[in-house]
mmCIF file of C-alpha atoms in Angstrom:
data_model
loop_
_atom_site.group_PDB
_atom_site.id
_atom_site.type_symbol
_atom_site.label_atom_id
_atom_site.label_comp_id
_atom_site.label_asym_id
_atom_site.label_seq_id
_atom_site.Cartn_x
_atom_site.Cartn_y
_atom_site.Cartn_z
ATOM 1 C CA UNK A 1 1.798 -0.749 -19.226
ATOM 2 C CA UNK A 2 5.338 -1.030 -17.015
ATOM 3 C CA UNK A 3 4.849 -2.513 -13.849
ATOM 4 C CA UNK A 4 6.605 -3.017 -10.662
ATOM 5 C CA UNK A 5 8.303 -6.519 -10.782
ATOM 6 C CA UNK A 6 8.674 -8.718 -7.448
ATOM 7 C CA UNK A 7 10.181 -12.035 -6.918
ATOM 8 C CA UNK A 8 9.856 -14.734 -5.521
ATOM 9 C CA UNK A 9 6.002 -14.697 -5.111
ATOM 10 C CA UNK A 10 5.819 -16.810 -2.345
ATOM 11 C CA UNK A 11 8.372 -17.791 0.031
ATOM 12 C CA UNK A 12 8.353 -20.710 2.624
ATOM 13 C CA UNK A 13 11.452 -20.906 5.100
ATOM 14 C CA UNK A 14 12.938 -22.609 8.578
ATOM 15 C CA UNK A 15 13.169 -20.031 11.383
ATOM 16 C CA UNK A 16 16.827 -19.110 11.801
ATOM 17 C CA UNK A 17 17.238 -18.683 7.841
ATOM 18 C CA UNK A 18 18.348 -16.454 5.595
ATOM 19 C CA UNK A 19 15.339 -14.666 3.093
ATOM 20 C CA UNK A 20 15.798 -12.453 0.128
ATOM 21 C CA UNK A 21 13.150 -10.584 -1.853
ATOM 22 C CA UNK A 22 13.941 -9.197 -4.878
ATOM 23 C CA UNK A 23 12.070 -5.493 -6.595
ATOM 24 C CA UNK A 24 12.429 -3.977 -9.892
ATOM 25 C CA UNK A 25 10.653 -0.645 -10.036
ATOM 26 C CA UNK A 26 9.264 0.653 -13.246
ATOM 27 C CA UNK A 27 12.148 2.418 -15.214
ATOM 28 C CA UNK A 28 12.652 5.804 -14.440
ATOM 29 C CA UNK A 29 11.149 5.982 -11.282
ATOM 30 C CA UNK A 30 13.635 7.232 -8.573
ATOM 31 C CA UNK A 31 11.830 6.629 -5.375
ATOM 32 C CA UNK A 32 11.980 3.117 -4.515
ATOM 33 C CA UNK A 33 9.928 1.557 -0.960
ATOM 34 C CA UNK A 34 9.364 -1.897 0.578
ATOM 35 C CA UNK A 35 6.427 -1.873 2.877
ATOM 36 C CA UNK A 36 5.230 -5.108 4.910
ATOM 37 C CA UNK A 37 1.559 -5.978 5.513
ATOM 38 C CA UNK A 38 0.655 -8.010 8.529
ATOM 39 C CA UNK A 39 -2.129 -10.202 7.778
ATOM 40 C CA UNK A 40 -5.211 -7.945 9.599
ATOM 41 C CA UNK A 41 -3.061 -4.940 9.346
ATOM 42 C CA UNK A 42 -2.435 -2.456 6.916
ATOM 43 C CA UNK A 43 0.864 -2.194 4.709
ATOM 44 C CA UNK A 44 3.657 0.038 6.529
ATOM 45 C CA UNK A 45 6.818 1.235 5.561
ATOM 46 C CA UNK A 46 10.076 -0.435 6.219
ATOM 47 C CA UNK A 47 12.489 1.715 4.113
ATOM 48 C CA UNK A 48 12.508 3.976 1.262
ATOM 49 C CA UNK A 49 15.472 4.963 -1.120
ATOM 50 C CA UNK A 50 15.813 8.263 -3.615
ATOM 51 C CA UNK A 51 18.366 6.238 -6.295
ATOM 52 C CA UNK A 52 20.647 4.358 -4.343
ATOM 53 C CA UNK A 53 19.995 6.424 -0.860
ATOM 54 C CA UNK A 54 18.148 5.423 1.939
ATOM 55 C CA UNK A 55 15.338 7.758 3.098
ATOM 56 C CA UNK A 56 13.846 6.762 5.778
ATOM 57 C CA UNK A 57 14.716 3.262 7.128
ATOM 58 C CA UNK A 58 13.550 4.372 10.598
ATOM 59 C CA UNK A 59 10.722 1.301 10.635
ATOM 60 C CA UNK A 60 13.460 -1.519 9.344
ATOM 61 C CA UNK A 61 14.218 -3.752 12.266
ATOM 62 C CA UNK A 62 17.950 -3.078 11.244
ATOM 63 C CA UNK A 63 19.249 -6.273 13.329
ATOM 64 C CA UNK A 64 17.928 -8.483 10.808
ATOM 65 C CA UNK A 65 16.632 -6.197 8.226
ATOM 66 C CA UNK A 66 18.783 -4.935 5.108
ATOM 67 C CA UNK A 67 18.035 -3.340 2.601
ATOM 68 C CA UNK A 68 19.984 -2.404 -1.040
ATOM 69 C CA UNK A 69 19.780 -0.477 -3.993
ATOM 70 C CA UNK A 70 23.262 -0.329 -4.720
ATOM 71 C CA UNK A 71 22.977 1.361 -8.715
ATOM 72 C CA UNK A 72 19.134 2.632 -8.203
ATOM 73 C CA UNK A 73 17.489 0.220 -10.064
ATOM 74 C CA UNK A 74 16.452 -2.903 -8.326
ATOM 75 C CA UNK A 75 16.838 -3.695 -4.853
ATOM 76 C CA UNK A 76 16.956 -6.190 -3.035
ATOM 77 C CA UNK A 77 15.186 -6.591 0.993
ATOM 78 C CA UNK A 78 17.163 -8.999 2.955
ATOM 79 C CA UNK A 79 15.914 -11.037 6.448
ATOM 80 C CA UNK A 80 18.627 -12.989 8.412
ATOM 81 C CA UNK A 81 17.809 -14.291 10.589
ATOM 82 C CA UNK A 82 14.276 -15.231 9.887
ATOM 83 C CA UNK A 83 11.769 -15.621 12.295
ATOM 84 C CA UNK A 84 8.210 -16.509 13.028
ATOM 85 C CA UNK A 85 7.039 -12.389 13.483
ATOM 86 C CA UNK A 86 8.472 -12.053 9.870
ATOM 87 C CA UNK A 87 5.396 -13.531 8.292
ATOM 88 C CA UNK A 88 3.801 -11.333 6.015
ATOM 89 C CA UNK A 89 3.289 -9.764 3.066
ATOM 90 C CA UNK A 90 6.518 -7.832 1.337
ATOM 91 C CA UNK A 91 5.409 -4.698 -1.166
ATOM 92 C CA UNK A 92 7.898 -3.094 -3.165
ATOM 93 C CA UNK A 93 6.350 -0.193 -5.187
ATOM 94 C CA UNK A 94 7.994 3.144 -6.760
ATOM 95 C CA UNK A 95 6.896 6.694 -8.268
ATOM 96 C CA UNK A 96 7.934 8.825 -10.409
ATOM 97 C CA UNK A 97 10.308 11.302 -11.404
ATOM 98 C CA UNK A 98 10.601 13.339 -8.072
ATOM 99 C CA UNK A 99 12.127 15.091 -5.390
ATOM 100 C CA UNK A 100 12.149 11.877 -2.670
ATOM 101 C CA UNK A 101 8.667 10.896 -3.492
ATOM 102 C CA UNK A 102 6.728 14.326 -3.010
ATOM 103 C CA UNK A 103 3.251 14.252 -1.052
ATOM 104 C CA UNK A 104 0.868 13.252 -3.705
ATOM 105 C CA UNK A 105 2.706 11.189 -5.923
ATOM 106 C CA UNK A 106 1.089 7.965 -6.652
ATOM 107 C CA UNK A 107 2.863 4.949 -5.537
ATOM 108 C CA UNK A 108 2.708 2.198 -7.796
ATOM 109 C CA UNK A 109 2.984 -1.166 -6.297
ATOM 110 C CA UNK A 110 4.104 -4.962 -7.192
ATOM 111 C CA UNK A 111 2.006 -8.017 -6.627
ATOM 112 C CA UNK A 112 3.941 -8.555 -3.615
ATOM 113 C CA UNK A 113 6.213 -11.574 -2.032
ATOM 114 C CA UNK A 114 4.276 -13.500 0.799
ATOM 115 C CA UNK A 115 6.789 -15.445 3.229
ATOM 116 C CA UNK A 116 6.111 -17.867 5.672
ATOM 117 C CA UNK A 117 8.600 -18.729 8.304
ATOM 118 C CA UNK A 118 7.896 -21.792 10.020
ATOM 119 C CA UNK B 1 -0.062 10.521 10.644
ATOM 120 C CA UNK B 2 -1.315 7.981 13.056
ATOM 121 C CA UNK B 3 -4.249 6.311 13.747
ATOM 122 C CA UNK B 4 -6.076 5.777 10.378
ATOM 123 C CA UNK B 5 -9.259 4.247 10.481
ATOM 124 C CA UNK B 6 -11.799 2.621 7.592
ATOM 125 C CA UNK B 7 -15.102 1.228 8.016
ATOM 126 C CA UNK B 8 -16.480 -1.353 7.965
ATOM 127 C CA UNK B 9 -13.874 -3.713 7.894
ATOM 128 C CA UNK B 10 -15.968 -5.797 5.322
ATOM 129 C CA UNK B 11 -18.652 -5.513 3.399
ATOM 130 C CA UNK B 12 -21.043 -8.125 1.574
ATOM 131 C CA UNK B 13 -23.778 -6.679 -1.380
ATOM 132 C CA UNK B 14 -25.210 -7.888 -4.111
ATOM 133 C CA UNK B 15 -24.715 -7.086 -7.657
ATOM 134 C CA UNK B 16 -26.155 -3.747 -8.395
ATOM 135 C CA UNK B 17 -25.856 -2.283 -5.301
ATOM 136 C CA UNK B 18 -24.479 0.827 -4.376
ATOM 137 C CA UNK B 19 -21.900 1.134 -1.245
ATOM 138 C CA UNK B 20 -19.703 3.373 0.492
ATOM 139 C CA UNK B 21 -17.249 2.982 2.637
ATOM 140 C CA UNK B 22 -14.805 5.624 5.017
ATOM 141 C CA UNK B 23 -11.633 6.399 6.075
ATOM 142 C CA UNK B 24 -10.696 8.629 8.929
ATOM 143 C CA UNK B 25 -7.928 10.111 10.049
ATOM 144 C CA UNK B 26 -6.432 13.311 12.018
ATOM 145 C CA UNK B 27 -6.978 16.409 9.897
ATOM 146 C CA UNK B 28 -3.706 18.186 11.267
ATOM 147 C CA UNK B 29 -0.530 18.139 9.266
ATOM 148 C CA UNK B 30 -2.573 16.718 6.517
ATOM 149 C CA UNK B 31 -1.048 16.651 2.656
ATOM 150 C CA UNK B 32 -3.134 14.447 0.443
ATOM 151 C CA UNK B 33 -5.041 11.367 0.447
ATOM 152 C CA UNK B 34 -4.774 7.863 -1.728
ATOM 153 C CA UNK B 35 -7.144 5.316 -2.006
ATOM 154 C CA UNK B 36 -5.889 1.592 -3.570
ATOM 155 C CA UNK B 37 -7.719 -1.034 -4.779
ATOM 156 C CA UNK B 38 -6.034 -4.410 -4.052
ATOM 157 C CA UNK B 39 -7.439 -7.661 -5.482
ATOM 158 C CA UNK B 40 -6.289 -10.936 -3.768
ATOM 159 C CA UNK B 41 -3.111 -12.231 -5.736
ATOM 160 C CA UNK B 42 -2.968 -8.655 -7.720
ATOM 161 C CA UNK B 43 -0.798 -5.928 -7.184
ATOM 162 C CA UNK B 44 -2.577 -2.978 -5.018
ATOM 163 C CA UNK B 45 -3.880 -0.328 -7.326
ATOM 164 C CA UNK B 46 -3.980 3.482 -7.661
ATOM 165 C CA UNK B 47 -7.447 4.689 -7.369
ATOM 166 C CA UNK B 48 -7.017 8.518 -6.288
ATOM 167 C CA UNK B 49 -4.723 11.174 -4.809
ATOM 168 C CA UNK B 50 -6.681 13.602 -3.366
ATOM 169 C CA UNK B 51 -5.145 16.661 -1.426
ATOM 170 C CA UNK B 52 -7.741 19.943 -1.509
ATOM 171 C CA UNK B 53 -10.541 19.839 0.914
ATOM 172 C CA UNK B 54 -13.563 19.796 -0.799
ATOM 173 C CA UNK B 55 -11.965 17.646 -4.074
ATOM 174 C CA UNK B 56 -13.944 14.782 -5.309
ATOM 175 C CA UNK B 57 -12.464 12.650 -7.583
ATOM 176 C CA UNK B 58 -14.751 10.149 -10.136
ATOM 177 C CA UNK B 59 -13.190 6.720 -12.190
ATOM 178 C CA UNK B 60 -16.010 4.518 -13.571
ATOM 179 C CA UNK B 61 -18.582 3.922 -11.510
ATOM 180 C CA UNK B 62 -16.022 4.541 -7.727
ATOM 181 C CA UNK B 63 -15.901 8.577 -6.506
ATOM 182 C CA UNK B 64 -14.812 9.828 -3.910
ATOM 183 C CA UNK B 65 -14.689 13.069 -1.449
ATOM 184 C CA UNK B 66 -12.647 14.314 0.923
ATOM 185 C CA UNK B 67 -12.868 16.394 3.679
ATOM 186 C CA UNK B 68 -9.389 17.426 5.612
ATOM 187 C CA UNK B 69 -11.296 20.015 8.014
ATOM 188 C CA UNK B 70 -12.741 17.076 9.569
ATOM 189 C CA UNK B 71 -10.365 14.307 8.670
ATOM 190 C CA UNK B 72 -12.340 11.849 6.646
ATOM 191 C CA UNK B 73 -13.122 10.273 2.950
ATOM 192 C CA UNK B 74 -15.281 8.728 1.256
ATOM 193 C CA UNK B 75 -15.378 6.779 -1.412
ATOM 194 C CA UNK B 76 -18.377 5.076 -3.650
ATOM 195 C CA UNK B 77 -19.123 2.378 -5.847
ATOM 196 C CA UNK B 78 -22.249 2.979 -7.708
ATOM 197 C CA UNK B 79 -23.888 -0.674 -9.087
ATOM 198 C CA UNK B 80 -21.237 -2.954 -7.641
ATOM 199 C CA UNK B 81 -20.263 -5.641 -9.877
ATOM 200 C CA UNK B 82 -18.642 -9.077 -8.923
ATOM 201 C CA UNK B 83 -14.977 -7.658 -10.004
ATOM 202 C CA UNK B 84 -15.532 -4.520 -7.806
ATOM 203 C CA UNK B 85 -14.416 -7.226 -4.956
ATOM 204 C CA UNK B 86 -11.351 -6.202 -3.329
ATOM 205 C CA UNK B 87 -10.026 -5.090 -0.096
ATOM 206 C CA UNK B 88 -9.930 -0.683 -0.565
ATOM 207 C CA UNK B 89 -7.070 0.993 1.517
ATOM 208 C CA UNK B 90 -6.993 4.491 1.956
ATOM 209 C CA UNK B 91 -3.231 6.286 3.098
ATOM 210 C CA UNK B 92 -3.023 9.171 4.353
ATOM 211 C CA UNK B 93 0.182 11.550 3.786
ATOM 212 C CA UNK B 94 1.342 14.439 5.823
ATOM 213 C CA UNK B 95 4.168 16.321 6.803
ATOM 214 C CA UNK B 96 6.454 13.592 6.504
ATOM 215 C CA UNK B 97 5.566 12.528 3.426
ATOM 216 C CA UNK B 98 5.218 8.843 4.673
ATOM 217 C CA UNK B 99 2.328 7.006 3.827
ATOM 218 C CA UNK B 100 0.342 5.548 6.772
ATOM 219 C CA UNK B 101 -2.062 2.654 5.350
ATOM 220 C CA UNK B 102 -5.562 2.137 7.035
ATOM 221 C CA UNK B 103 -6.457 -1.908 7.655
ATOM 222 C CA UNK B 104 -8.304 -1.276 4.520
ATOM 223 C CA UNK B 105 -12.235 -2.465 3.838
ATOM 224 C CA UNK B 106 -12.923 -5.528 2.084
ATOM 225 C CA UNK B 107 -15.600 -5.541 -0.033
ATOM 226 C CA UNK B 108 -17.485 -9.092 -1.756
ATOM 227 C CA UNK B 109 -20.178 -8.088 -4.277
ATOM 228 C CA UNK B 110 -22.263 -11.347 -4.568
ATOM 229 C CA UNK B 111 -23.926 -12.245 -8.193
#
């Protein structure tokens, strides 16, 4: 069964560092998202992409937040710098075949990369 | 969508025991309705989309219903079993098409 594919798993850094997170969404699937969970909280959405286009990025603290998906495949989310408030939980997930992920479509999600910033 | 609520926001039973748990959320603008399953150190999981009031939706031993009128779902798990444990989210989607995660409930089904 494909799945979504995340990396690293788990992520300790400094304050003031760079972070990088790292999705690849199961082949085929055009509609890409990266969603952050606050420990307590429930996941929300930080950007999505249709191929290589942003969607909606309108949750992505865009002073340190980046976000890529330069050929549509993978993509990679980017924090610099890093701080405390960044703790969490970082889902990437996709769906299928669609017109920028239509109402309804199931989102299918990775095991996540949990950061730490000390 | 704002303002998504699920209760409780835990839940112990024993094995064998049947639970249900709810998710609430403004019936306006309303497009469909997913429920995940999300064990700890798994990837969340795809229970249901639901979007027609009225729809209930059955995998296993979990169902659920949904009502937009009224803004709420439910979902069951009928005999709970040790690996039912997880934390459930429900998302609701509307006009945007964003979904807008609940804090989930997190369920521990005790042998």
């Amino acid at each position: 069964e494909a799945e979504v594919a995340q990396s690293p798993r788990y992520k300790i850094t400094e304050k003031s560092q760079a972070v990088a997170f790292w999705c690849d969404p199961i082949s085929g699937h055009a509609t890409l998202y990266w969603y952050r969970q606050i420990l307590g909280q429930g996941p929300e959405l930080l950007v999505q992409f249709q191929d290589e286009s942003v969607v909606d990025d309108s949750q992505l603290p865009k002073d340190r937040f980046s976000a890529e998906r330069l050929k549509g495949v993978d993509s990679t989310l980017k924090i610099q710098p890093a701080e405390l408030g960044d703790s969490a939980m970082y889902l990437c997930a996709s769906s299928s075949p669609g017109t920028s992920g239509s109402p309804g479509e199931t989102q299918y999600f990775g095991p996540g990369t949990r950061l730490l910033v000390l | 969508i704002l303002n998504v609520e699920q209760s409780p926001q835990s839940l112990h039973v024993q094995e064998g025991d049947s639970t249900n748990f709810t998710c609430s959320f403004p019936s306006s603008n309303f497009y469909a309705l997913h429920w995940y399953r999300w064990e700890t150190a798994k990837s969340p999981e795809a229970l249901f989309v639901m979007t027609l009031n009225g729809d209930e939706k059955k995998k296993g031993r979990i169902s659920a219903t949904l009502n937009t009128k009224e803004g709420y779902s439910y979902l069951y798990i009928k005999g709970s079993q040790p690996e039912d444990s997880a934390t459930y989210l429900c998302a609701p989607q509307g006009g945007s098409e964003k979904l807008v995660f609940g804090k989930g409930t997190k369920l521990t089904v005790n042998p």
